[in-house]
Tab-separated table of C-alpha atoms in Angstrom:
chain	number	residue	atom	x	y	z
W	1	MET	CA	73.228	38.472	-1.789
W	2	SER	CA	72.521	41.809	0.301
W	3	ASN	CA	71.322	43.227	-2.626
W	4	THR	CA	68.894	40.669	-3.528
W	5	LYS	CA	67.384	40.464	-0.552
W	6	HIS	CA	66.772	44.200	-0.185
W	7	ASP	CA	65.737	43.938	-4.084
W	8	SER	CA	63.277	41.488	-2.860
W	9	LEU	CA	62.301	43.356	0.583
W	10	GLY	CA	61.456	46.332	-1.430
W	11	GLN	CA	59.363	45.246	-4.570
W	12	ARG	CA	57.285	43.031	-1.227
W	13	THR	CA	56.892	46.347	0.324
W	14	ARG	CA	55.931	48.472	-2.733
W	15	PHE	CA	53.639	46.055	-3.733
W	16	VAL	CA	51.759	46.333	-0.153
W	17	ILE	CA	52.090	50.031	-1.008
W	18	SER	CA	50.313	49.846	-3.540
W	19	ARG	CA	47.386	47.536	-3.363
W	20	ARG	CA	46.907	49.314	-0.111
W	21	ALA	CA	46.527	52.766	-2.590
W	22	VAL	CA	44.490	50.837	-4.959
W	23	CYS	CA	42.164	50.037	-2.379
W	24	GLN	CA	42.094	53.659	-0.575
W	25	MET	CA	41.725	55.411	-4.045
W	26	SER	CA	38.803	52.823	-5.601
W	27	SER	CA	35.239	53.123	-4.436
W	28	LEU	CA	34.616	49.048	-5.471
W	29	TYR	CA	37.476	46.481	-4.322
W	30	PRO	CA	38.532	45.384	-7.042
W	31	ASP	CA	38.428	41.666	-6.297
W	32	GLU	CA	37.257	39.167	-3.388
W	33	SER	CA	41.096	39.248	-2.333
W	34	TYR	CA	40.777	42.891	-0.941
W	35	CYS	CA	37.700	41.497	1.843
W	36	THR	CA	39.421	40.794	5.250
W	37	THR	CA	36.478	38.908	6.821
W	38	GLU	CA	34.190	36.209	6.068
W	39	ILE	CA	30.960	38.332	5.959
W	40	GLY	CA	32.873	40.841	3.491
W	41	ARG	CA	33.814	37.586	1.035
W	42	LEU	CA	29.884	36.623	1.706
W	43	LEU	CA	28.895	39.948	0.468
W	44	PHE	CA	31.567	39.883	-2.722
W	45	GLN	CA	29.597	36.746	-4.033
W	46	PRO	CA	26.953	37.131	-6.261
W	47	LYS	CA	23.125	37.297	-5.171
W	48	ASN	CA	22.244	33.908	-6.734
W	49	GLU	CA	24.850	32.513	-4.722
W	50	TRP	CA	24.498	34.144	-1.254
W	51	ALA	CA	21.642	36.529	-0.201
W	52	VAL	CA	22.288	38.875	2.228
W	53	THR	CA	19.617	41.109	4.433
W	54	GLY	CA	20.171	43.228	7.485
W	55	ARG	CA	17.783	44.353	10.039
W	56	VAL	CA	17.730	46.369	13.389
W	57	VAL	CA	17.060	43.459	15.930
W	58	ASP	CA	17.550	45.916	19.614
W	59	ALA	CA	18.443	49.867	20.034
W	60	VAL	CA	19.617	49.985	23.573
W	61	ASP	CA	20.261	53.723	25.050
W	62	VAL	CA	24.241	54.068	26.580
W	63	LYS	CA	25.498	56.652	28.851
W	64	ASN	CA	28.549	57.945	29.738
W	65	ILE	CA	29.996	61.035	30.823
W	66	THR	CA	29.048	63.208	27.763
W	67	GLY	CA	26.031	62.302	27.775
W	68	THR	CA	23.422	59.394	26.040
W	69	HIS	CA	23.629	57.981	22.608
W	70	THR	CA	21.712	55.008	21.100
W	71	ASP	CA	23.699	51.646	20.094
W	72	TYR	CA	21.788	49.562	17.453
W	73	LEU	CA	22.017	46.233	17.349
W	74	ILE	CA	22.239	44.914	13.875
W	75	GLU	CA	21.843	41.211	12.118
W	76	ILE	CA	23.035	40.247	8.696
W	77	LYS	CA	21.779	37.009	7.234
W	78	CYS	CA	23.802	35.187	4.724
W	79	ILE	CA	21.435	32.253	2.773
W	80	PRO	CA	23.131	30.354	0.564
W	81	ARG	CA	21.437	29.759	-2.154
W	82	ASN	CA	22.395	27.095	-4.864
W	83	ASN	CA	23.931	24.972	-2.059
W	84	ILE	CA	21.821	22.857	0.080
W	85	GLU	CA	24.494	21.486	1.781
W	86	LEU	CA	25.710	24.946	3.431
W	87	ASP	CA	23.471	26.649	6.410
W	88	ASP	CA	22.374	30.052	6.945
W	89	ARG	CA	25.383	32.084	8.747
W	90	PHE	CA	24.512	35.250	10.626
W	91	PHE	CA	26.658	38.101	11.791
W	92	THR	CA	25.542	41.088	14.625
W	93	LEU	CA	27.539	44.063	14.337
W	94	THR	CA	26.467	47.278	16.815
W	95	SER	CA	26.459	50.734	15.199
W	96	ARG	CA	25.658	54.301	16.457
W	97	PHE	CA	23.292	56.363	14.672
W	98	ARG	CA	26.021	58.943	12.946
W	99	GLU	CA	28.467	55.898	11.813
W	100	LEU	CA	24.932	54.861	9.934
W	101	ASN	CA	24.126	58.322	8.416
W	102	ARG	CA	27.826	58.521	7.614
W	103	LEU	CA	27.572	54.643	5.483
W	104	HIS	CA	24.380	56.196	4.196
W	105	ALA	CA	25.701	59.210	2.332
W	106	ASN	CA	28.894	57.749	0.984
W	107	LEU	CA	26.797	54.876	-0.828
W	108	SER	CA	24.244	57.420	-1.762
W	109	LYS	CA	26.840	59.180	-3.853
W	110	LEU	CA	28.317	55.995	-4.685
W	111	HIS	CA	25.078	55.075	-6.133
W	112	LYS	CA	24.606	58.012	-7.756
W	113	GLN	CA	28.354	58.179	-9.581
W	114	LEU	CA	27.602	55.090	-10.677
W	115	TYR	CA	24.140	55.672	-12.401
W	116	LEU	CA	23.336	52.717	-10.717
W	117	ARG	CA	19.287	51.562	-11.044
W	118	GLY	CA	16.627	51.979	-8.118
W	119	ALA	CA	15.861	55.055	-5.930
W	120	PHE	CA	18.203	55.226	-3.648
W	121	PRO	CA	16.334	55.429	0.211
W	122	HIS	CA	15.894	58.252	2.086
W	123	PHE	CA	17.251	58.535	5.930
W	124	ALA	CA	16.370	59.781	9.019
W	125	ALA	CA	17.625	63.492	9.705
W	126	PRO	CA	19.955	64.023	12.584
W	127	ARG	CA	18.532	65.285	15.625
W	128	LEU	CA	20.736	66.876	18.761
W	129	LEU	CA	18.157	66.852	20.927
W	130	GLY	CA	15.750	64.086	21.399
W	131	SER	CA	17.613	61.273	19.718
W	132	CYS	CA	16.480	58.778	22.631
W	133	GLU	CA	13.053	59.216	22.425
W	134	PRO	CA	11.039	56.172	21.330
W	135	SER	CA	10.265	57.806	18.398
W	136	VAL	CA	12.859	58.956	16.930
W	137	ILE	CA	14.460	55.980	17.395
W	138	ALA	CA	10.954	54.052	15.510
W	139	GLU	CA	11.690	55.980	12.490
W	140	ARG	CA	15.787	55.257	12.085
W	141	ARG	CA	15.235	51.638	12.831
W	142	ARG	CA	13.074	51.713	10.120
W	143	CYS	CA	15.301	54.159	7.753
W	144	ILE	CA	17.822	51.676	8.828
W	145	ASP	CA	15.946	48.189	7.669
W	146	GLU	CA	14.855	49.929	4.325
W	147	PHE	CA	18.571	51.134	4.029
W	148	LEU	CA	20.152	47.909	4.028
W	149	ALA	CA	17.362	46.049	2.095
W	150	PHE	CA	18.288	48.227	-0.916
W	151	VAL	CA	22.249	47.884	-0.333
W	152	LEU	CA	22.493	44.308	0.461
W	153	ASP	CA	20.362	43.490	-2.146
W	154	SER	CA	22.690	45.343	-5.073
W	155	GLU	CA	25.482	43.165	-6.106
W	156	VAL	CA	27.849	46.534	-6.747
W	157	LEU	CA	27.297	48.187	-3.571
W	158	ARG	CA	28.006	44.965	-1.817
W	159	LYS	CA	31.636	45.632	-2.793
W	160	ALA	CA	31.896	49.022	-1.972
W	161	ARG	CA	34.544	49.667	0.371
W	162	VAL	CA	33.166	51.733	2.849
W	163	LEU	CA	30.484	48.822	3.347
W	164	GLN	CA	33.323	46.459	3.348
W	165	GLU	CA	34.797	48.565	6.281
W	166	TRP	CA	32.016	49.001	7.893
W	167	VAL	CA	31.138	44.870	8.176
W	168	GLU	CA	34.794	44.075	9.496
W	169	LYS	CA	33.517	44.868	12.803
W	170	ALA	CA	30.533	42.340	12.921
W	171	SER	CA	31.012	38.826	14.825
W	172	GLU	CA	29.371	35.427	13.496
W	173	HIS	CA	26.626	34.095	15.817
W	174	ALA	CA	24.833	30.854	15.854
W	175	ASN	CA	21.887	30.456	14.014
W	176	PRO	CA	18.420	31.794	16.392
W	177	GLY	CA	16.347	29.850	15.042
W	178	GLN	CA	18.379	26.132	15.961
W	179	LEU	CA	18.100	26.531	19.631
W	180	ALA	CA	19.066	23.633	21.743
W	181	THR	CA	16.867	22.049	23.859
W	182	PRO	CA	17.489	18.894	26.064
W	183	SER	CA	15.046	16.985	23.727
W	184	SER	CA	16.628	17.428	21.089
W	185	PHE	CA	20.267	15.913	22.527
W	186	LEU	CA	18.587	13.039	24.030
W	187	TYR	CA	16.732	12.227	21.007
W	188	GLU	CA	19.144	13.314	18.436
W	189	GLY	CA	19.422	10.842	15.246
W	190	VAL	CA	16.341	8.892	16.788
W	191	ASN	CA	13.182	8.014	14.718
W	192	ILE	CA	10.478	10.709	15.550
W	193	MET	CA	7.826	8.170	16.091
W	194	ASP	CA	10.320	6.592	18.957
W	195	ALA	CA	11.060	9.802	20.681
W	196	PRO	CA	8.405	10.641	23.466
W	197	ASN	CA	5.901	13.630	22.778
W	198	ILE	CA	6.603	16.897	24.882
W	199	VAL	CA	3.179	17.961	25.372
W	200	GLU	CA	2.893	20.664	28.473
W	201	GLN	CA	5.638	22.194	30.317
W	202	ASN	CA	5.031	24.297	33.353
W	203	GLY	CA	8.309	25.250	35.667
W	204	ASP	CA	10.417	22.176	36.147
W	205	THR	CA	7.680	19.538	35.756
W	206	SER	CA	6.253	17.942	32.077
W	207	GLN	CA	3.795	15.518	31.063
W	208	VAL	CA	4.731	13.466	28.737
W	209	LEU	CA	3.177	11.207	26.483
W	210	THR	CA	4.072	7.752	25.780
W	211	PRO	CA	2.679	4.645	23.188
W	212	GLN	CA	0.239	3.033	24.402
W	213	THR	CA	-1.077	-0.416	22.727
W	214	VAL	CA	-4.779	-0.397	22.042
W	215	PRO	CA	-6.257	-3.422	22.197
W	216	PRO	CA	-8.373	-4.459	19.262
W	217	PRO	CA	-11.778	-4.458	19.321
W	218	VAL	CA	-14.548	-7.135	20.745
W	219	SER	CA	-16.435	-9.752	18.180
W	220	PRO	CA	-20.000	-9.454	19.158
W	221	THR	CA	-20.629	-13.378	20.342
W	222	SER	CA	-23.627	-14.686	18.649
């Protein structure tokens, strides 16, 4: 009985080790089960099921004892294509330029090794000095946007191990285009024709137009 337990444990251990070894040796995840995050599983889906885009939404200078660097806040949008009941999903993550530069180098190499179509976009060159200058940040943001657009449009590169590992730190957040307002809660489920029309709002006061009854025209007397 003891030997049976040890054999079973040994088999499970060997399976886990072999699975990790395959993951580490392979440049692409073999199947969806290797994805460790929800965004990773969405990236693994075909483009005609989930389209994915990414862009830099902010760049923040961070000061520490070793100097100053720039954190790039990246938003990744996942858009369902074949199911109207599914909503768009949004993820954000923060990454430094050196991380993105390393990701670019790895995916560029993989793109070349696999003889994939399209010209892989160039990336901004690393700089030791002046990396926080507005012109440098603007160039890097443009390069990051072009890089993400190319990679996230490739079904092959979306399965790349380095990309899957990079998005592991992404967190999901609500749709920024569907911000809740007081009126949206007040008139939720009410016919739009029955709700007042808020046409102006200044400070704490607002002007509301309510429906009014218009009397019928009076016919002229003979």
